PDB file of C-alpha atoms in Angstrom:
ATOM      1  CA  UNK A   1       4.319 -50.646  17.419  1.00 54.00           C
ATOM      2  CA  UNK A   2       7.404 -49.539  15.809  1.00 57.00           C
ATOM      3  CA  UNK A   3       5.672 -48.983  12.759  1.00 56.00           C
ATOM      4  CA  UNK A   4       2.678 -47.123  14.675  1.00 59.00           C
ATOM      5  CA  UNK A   5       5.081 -44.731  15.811  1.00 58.00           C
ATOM      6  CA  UNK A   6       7.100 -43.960  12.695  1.00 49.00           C
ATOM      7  CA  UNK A   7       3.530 -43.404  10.736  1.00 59.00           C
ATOM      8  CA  UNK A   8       2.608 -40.676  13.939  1.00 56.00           C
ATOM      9  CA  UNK A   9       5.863 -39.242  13.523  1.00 57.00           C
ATOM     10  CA  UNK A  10       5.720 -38.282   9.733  1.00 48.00           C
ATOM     11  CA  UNK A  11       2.049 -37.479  10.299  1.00 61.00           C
ATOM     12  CA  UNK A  12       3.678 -34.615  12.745  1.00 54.00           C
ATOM     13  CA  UNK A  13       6.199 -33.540  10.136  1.00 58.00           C
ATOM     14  CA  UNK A  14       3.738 -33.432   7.054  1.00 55.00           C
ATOM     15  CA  UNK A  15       1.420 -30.968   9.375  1.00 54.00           C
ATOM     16  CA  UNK A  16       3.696 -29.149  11.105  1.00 54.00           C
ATOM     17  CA  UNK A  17       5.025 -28.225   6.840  1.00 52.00           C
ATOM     18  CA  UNK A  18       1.688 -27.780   5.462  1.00 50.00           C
ATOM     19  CA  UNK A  19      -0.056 -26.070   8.042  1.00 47.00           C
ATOM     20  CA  UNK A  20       1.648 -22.934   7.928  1.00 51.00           C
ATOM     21  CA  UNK A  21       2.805 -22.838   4.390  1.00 50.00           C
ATOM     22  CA  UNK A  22      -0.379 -24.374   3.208  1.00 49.00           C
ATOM     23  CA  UNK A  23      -3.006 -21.798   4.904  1.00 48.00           C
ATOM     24  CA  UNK A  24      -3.602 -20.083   1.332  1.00 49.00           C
ATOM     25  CA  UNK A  25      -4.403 -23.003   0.229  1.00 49.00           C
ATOM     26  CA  UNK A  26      -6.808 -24.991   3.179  1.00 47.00           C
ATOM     27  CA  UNK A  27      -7.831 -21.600   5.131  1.00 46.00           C
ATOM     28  CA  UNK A  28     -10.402 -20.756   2.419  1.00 49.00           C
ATOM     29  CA  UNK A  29     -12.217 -23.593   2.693  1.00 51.00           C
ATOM     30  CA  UNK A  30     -12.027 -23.664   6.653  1.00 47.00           C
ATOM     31  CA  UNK A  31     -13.637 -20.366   6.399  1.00 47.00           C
ATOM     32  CA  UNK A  32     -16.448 -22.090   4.431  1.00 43.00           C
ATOM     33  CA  UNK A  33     -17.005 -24.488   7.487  1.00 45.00           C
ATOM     34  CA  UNK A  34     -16.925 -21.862  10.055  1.00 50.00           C
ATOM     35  CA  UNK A  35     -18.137 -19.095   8.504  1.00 63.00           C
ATOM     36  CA  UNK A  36     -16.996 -15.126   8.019  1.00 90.00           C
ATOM     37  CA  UNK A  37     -15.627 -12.799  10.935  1.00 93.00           C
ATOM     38  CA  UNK A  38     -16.153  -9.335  10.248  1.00 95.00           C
ATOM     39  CA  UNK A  39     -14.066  -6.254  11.335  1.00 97.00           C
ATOM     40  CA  UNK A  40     -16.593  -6.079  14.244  1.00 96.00           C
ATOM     41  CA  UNK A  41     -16.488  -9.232  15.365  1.00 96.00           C
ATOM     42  CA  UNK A  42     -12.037  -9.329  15.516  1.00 97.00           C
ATOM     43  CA  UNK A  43     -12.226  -6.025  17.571  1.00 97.00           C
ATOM     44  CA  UNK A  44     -15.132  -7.719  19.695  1.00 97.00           C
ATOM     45  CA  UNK A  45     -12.663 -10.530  20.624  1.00 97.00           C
ATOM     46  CA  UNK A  46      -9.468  -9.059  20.222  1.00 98.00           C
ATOM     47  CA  UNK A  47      -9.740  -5.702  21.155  1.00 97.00           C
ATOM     48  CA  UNK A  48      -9.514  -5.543  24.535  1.00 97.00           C
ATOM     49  CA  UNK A  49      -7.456  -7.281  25.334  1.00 98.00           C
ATOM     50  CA  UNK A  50      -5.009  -5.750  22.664  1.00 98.00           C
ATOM     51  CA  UNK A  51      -5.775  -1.896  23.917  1.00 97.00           C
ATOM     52  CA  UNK A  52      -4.958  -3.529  27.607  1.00 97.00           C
ATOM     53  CA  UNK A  53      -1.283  -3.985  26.281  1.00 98.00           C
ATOM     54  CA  UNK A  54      -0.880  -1.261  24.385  1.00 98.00           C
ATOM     55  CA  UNK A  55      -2.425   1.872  26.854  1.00 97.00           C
ATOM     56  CA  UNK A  56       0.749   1.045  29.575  1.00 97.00           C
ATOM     57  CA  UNK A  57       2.766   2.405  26.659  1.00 97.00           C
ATOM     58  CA  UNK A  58       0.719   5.406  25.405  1.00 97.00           C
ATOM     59  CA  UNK A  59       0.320   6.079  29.365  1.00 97.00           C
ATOM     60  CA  UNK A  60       3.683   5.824  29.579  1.00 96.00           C
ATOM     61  CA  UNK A  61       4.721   7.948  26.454  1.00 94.00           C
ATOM     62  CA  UNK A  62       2.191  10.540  27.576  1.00 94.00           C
ATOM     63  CA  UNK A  63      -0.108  10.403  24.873  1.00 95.00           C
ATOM     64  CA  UNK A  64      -3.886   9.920  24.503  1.00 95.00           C
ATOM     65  CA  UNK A  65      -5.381   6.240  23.439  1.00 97.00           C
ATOM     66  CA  UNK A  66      -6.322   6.254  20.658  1.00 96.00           C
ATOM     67  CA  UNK A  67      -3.647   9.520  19.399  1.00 97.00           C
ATOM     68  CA  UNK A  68      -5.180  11.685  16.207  1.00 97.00           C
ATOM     69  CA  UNK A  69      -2.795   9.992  14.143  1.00 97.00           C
ATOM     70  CA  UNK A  70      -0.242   7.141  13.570  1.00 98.00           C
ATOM     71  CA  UNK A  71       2.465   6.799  11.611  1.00 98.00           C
ATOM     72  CA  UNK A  72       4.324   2.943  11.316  1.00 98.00           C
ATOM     73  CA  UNK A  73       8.039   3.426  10.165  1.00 98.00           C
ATOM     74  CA  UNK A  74       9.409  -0.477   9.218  1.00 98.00           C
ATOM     75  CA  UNK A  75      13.228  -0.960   8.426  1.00 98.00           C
ATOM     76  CA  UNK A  76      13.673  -4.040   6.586  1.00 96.00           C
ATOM     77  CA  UNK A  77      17.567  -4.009   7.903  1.00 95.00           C
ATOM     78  CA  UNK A  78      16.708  -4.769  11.158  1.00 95.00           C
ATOM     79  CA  UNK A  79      13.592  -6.604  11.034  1.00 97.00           C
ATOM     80  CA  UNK A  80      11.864  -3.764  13.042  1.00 98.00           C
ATOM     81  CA  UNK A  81       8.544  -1.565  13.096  1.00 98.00           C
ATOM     82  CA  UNK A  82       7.918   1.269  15.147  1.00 98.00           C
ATOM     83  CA  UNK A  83       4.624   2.885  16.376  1.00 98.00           C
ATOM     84  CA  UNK A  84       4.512   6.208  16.571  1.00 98.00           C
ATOM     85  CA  UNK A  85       2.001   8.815  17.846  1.00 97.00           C
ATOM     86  CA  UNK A  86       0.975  12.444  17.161  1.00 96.00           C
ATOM     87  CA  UNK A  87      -0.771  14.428  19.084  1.00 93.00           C
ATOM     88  CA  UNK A  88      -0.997  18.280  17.392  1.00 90.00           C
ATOM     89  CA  UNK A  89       2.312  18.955  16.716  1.00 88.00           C
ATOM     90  CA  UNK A  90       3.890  16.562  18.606  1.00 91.00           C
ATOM     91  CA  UNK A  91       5.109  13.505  17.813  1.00 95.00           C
ATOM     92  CA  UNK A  92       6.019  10.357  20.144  1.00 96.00           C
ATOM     93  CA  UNK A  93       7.763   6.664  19.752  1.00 97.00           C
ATOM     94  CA  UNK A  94       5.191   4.752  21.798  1.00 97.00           C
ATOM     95  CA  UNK A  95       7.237   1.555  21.001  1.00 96.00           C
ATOM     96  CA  UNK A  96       8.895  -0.940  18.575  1.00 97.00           C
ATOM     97  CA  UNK A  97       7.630  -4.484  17.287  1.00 98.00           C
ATOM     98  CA  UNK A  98      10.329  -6.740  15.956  1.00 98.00           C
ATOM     99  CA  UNK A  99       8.953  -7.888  12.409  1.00 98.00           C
ATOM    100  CA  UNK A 100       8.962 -11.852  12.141  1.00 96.00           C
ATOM    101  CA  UNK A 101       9.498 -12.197   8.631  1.00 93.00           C
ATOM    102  CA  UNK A 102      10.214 -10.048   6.053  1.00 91.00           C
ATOM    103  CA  UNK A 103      11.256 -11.590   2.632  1.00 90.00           C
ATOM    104  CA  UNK A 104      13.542  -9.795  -0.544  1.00 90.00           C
ATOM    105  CA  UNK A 105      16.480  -7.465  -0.173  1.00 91.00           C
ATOM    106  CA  UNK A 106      17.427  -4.014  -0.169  1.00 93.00           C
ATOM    107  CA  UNK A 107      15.569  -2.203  -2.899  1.00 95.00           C
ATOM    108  CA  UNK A 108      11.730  -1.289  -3.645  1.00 96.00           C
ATOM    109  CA  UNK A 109       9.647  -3.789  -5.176  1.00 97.00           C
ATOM    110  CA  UNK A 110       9.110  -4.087  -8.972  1.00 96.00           C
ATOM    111  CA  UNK A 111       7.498  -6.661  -9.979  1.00 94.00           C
ATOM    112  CA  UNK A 112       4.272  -9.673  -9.172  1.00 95.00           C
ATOM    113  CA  UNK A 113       6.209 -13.016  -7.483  1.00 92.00           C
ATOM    114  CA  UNK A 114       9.417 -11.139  -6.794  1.00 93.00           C
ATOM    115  CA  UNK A 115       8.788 -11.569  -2.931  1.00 93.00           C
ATOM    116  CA  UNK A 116      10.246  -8.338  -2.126  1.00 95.00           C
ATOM    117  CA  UNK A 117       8.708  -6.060   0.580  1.00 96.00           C
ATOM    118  CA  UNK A 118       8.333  -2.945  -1.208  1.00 97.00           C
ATOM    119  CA  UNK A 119       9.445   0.189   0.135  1.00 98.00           C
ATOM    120  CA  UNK A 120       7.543   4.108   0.395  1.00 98.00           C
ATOM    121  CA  UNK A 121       5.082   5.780   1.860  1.00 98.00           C
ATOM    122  CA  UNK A 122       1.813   3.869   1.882  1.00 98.00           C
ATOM    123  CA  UNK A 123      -1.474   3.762   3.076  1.00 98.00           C
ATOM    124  CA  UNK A 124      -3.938   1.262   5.101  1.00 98.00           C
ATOM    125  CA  UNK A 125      -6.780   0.693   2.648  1.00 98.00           C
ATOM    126  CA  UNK A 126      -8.533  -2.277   4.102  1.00 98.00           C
ATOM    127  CA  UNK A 127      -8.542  -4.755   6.986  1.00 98.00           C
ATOM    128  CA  UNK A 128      -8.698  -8.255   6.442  1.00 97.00           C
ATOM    129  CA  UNK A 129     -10.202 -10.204   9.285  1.00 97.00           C
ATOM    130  CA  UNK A 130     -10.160 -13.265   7.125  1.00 96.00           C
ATOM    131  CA  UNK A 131      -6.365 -13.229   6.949  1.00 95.00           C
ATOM    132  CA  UNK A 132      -4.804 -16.757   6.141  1.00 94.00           C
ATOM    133  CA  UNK A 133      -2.356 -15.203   8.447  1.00 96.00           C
ATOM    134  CA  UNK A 134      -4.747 -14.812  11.165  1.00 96.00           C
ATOM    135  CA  UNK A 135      -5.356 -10.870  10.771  1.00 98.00           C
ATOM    136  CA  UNK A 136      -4.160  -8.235   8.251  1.00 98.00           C
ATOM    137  CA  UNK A 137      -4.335  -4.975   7.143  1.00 98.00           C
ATOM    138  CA  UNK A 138      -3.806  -4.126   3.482  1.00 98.00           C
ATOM    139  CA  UNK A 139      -1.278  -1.589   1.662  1.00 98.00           C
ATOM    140  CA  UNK A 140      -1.620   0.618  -1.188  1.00 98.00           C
ATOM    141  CA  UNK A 141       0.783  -0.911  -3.259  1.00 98.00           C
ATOM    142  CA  UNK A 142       0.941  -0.300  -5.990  1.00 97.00           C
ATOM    143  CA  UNK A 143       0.456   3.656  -5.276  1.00 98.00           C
ATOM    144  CA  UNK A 144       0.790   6.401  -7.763  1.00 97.00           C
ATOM    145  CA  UNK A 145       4.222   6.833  -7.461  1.00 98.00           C
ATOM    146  CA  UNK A 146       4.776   3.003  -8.079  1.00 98.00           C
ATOM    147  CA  UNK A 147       2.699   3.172 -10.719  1.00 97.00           C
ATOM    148  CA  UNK A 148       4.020   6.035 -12.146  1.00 97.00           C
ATOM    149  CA  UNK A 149       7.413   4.333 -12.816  1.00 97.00           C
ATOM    150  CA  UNK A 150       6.005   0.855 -13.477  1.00 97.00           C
ATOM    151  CA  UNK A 151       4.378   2.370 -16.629  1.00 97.00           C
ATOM    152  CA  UNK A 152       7.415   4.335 -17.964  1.00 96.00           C
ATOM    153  CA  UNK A 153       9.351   1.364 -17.295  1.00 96.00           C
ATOM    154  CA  UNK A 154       6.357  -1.150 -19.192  1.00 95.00           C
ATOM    155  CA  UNK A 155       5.656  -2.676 -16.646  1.00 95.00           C
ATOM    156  CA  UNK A 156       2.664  -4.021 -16.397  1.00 94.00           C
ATOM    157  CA  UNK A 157       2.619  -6.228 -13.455  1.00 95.00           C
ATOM    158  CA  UNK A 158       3.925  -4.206 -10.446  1.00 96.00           C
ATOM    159  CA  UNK A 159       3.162  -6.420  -8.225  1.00 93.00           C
ATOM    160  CA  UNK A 160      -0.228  -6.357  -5.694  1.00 93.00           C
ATOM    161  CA  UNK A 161      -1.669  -7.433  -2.183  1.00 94.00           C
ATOM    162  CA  UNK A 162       1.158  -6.490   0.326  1.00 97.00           C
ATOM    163  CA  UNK A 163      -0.254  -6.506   3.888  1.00 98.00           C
ATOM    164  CA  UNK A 164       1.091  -6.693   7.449  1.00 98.00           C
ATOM    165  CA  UNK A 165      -0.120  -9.551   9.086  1.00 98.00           C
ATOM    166  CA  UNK A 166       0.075 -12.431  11.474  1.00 97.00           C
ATOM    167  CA  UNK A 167       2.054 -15.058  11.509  1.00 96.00           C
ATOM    168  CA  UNK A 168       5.503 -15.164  10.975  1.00 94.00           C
ATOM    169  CA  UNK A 169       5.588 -16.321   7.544  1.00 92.00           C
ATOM    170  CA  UNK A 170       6.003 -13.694   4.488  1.00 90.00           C
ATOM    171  CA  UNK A 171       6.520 -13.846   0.336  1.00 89.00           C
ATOM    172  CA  UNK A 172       6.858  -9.980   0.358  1.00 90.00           C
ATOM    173  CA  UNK A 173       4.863  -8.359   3.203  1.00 96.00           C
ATOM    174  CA  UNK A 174       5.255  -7.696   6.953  1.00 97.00           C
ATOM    175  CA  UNK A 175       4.899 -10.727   9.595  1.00 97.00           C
ATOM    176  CA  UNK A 176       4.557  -9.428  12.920  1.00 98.00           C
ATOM    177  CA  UNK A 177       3.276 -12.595  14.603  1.00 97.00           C
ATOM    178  CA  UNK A 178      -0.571 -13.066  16.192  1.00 98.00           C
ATOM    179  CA  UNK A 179      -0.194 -11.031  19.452  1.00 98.00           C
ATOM    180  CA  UNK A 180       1.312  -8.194  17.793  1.00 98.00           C
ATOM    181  CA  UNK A 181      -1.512  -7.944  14.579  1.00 98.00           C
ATOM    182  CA  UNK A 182      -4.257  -7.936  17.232  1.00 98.00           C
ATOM    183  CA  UNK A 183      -2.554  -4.609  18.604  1.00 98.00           C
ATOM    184  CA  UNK A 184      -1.449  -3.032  15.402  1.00 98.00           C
ATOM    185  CA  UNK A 185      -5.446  -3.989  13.820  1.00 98.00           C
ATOM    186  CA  UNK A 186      -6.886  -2.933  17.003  1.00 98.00           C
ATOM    187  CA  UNK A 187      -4.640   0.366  16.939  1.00 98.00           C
ATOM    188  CA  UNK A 188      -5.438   1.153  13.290  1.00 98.00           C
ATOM    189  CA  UNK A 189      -9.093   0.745  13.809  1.00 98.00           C
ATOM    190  CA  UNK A 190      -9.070   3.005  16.604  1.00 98.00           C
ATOM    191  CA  UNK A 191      -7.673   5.949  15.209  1.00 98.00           C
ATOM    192  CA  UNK A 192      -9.212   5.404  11.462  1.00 98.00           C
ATOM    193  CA  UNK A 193      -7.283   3.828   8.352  1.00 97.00           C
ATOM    194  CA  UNK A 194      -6.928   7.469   7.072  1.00 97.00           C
ATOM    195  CA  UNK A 195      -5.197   8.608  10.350  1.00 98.00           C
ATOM    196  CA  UNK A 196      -2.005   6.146   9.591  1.00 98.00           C
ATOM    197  CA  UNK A 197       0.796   6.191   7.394  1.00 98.00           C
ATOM    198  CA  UNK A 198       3.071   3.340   6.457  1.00 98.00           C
ATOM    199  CA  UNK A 199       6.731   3.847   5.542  1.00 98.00           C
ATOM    200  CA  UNK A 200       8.827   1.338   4.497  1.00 98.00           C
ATOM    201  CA  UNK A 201      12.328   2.224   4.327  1.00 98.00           C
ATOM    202  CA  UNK A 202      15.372  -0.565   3.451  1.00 97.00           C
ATOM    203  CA  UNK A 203      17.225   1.253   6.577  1.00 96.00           C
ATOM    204  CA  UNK A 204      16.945   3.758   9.287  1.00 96.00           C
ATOM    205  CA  UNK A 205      17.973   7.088   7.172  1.00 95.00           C
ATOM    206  CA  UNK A 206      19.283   8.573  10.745  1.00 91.00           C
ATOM    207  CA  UNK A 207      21.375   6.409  11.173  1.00 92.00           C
ATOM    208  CA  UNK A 208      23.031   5.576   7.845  1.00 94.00           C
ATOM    209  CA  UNK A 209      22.049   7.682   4.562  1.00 96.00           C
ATOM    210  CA  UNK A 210      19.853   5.247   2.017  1.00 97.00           C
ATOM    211  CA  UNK A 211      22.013   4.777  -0.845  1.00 94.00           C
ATOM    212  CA  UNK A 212      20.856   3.632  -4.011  1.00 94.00           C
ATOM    213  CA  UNK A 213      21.486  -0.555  -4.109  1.00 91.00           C
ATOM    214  CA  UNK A 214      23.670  -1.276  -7.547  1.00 91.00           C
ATOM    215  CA  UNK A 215      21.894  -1.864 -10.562  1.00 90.00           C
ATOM    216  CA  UNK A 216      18.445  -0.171  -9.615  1.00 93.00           C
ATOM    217  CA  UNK A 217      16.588   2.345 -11.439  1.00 95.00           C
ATOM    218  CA  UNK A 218      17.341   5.924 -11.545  1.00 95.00           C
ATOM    219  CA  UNK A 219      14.037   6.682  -9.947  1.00 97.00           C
ATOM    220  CA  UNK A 220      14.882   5.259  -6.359  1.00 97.00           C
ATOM    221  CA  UNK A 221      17.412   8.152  -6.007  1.00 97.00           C
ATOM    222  CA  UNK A 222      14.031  10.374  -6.019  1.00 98.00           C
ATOM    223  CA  UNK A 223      12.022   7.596  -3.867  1.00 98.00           C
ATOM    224  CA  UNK A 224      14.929   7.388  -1.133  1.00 98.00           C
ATOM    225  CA  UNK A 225      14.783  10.903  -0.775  1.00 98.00           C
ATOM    226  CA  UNK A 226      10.939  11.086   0.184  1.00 98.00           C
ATOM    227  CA  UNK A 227      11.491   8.434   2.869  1.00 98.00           C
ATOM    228  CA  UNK A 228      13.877  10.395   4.185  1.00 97.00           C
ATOM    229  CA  UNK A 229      11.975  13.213   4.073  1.00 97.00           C
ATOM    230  CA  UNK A 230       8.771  11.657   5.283  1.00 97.00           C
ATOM    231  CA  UNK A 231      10.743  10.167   8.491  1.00 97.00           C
ATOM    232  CA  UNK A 232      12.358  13.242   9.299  1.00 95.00           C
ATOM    233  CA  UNK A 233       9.082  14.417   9.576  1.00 94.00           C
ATOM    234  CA  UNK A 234       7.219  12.535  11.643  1.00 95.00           C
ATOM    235  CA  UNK A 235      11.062  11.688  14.035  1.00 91.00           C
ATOM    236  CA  UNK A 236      11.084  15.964  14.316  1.00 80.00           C
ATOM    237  CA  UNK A 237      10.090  16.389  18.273  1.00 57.00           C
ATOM    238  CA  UNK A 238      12.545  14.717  20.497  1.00 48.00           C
ATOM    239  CA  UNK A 239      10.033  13.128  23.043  1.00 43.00           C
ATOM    240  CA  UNK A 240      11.133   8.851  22.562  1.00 46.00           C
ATOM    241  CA  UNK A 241      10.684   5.865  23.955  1.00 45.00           C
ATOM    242  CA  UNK A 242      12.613   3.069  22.845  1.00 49.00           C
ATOM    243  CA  UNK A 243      11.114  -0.223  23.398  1.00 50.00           C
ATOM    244  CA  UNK A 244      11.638  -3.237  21.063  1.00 52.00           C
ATOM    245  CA  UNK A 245       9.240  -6.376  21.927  1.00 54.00           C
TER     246      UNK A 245
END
């Protein structure tokens, strides 16, 4: 019996490890098994649910569900994302996720396997309803300004595949945790991937001026200032609502 039980016991331990850091690895072929969800098919079963949480807050905020646009500001610092609105001119915090996980340091990323979360201003190019990490929705990272220094600098592997997803497990992207990818996903697919901008900033400007980190390239002095810019921007009516789930 005693043996029964320390067998069961390291059975627990070995799956409790490899499920979640193994799902590159074993979700693939569970997919073959079950079979392909589309984009249709997540909003069919997650969406509406996911709008049923998030329309208290628009209501709230005063804004329209779905808005025209959305922008996602993320400060690695503090682990948090926040959702915000536009409507016209105006522009509205309809409320803040804490991010799960979020691996590197201060400082855009430079290279492939460096696990940091890169920072800038980035696009949504695709949704993954596939995700290892239950949903995600896919960056452009590299974009043209990464690029742009990655080539002056020869390098030729930037780096690739940054997403915010499920989970709350990350080797360089966003981990917002199951509940809270079924609301961004559903969110984003409302309004149209063109409609939202993602920037990634290593810490609320506002608050604290981004200073370069020691021993980065002259460049981030430039990139630093367009976050700054671009959250300015979008943080320029005073209508808030501060609320960090």
């Amino acid at each position: 019996m005693m043996k029964i039980t320390v067998w069961i016991l390291v059975l627990l331990m070995i799956t409790g490890i490899f499920y979640p850091c193994g799902r590159v690895w074993w979700h693939p072929q569970y997919l073959k098994v079950l079979g392909q969800r589309t984009v249709s098919d997540v909003i069919e079963q997650f969406g509406p649910q996911a709008e049923q949480r998030l329309k208290p807050h628009f209501a709230a905020a005063g804004v329209a569900y779905p808005p025209e646009r959305v922008s996602l500001l993320a400060f690695k610092d503090r682990d948090l994302l926040e959702v915000w609105a536009h409507q016209g001119s105006q522009s509205t915090l309809v409320r803040s996720y804490r991010i799960q996980a979020a691996s590197g340091v201060p400082g855009p990323k430079l290279r492939e396997g460096d696990f940091q979360v890169p920072e800038g201003i980035y696009q949504i190019i695709a949704f993954n309803p596939n995700s290892a990490y239950h949903l995600s929705m896919k960056l452009n990272y590299p974009n043209a300004f990464d690029w742009q220094q990655a080539r002056a600098e020869g390098r030729e592997q930037p780096g690739s595949d940054i997403f915010i997803h499920g989970k709350a497990v990350s080797v360089g992207c966003l981990a917002m945790g199951d509940s809270v990818i079924e609301e961004l996903f559903s969110l984003v697919y409302a309004v149209g991937r063109m409609h939202v901008e993602v920037v990634i900033a290593p810490h609320d400007p506002v608050i604290r001026a981004l200073s370069v980190p020691a021993g980065s390239p002259p460049w981030v002095s430039d990139l630093y200032s367009q976050i700054t810019s671009a959250i300015e921007h979008i943080r320029q009516p005073p209508m808030q609502i501060d609320q960090v789930e």
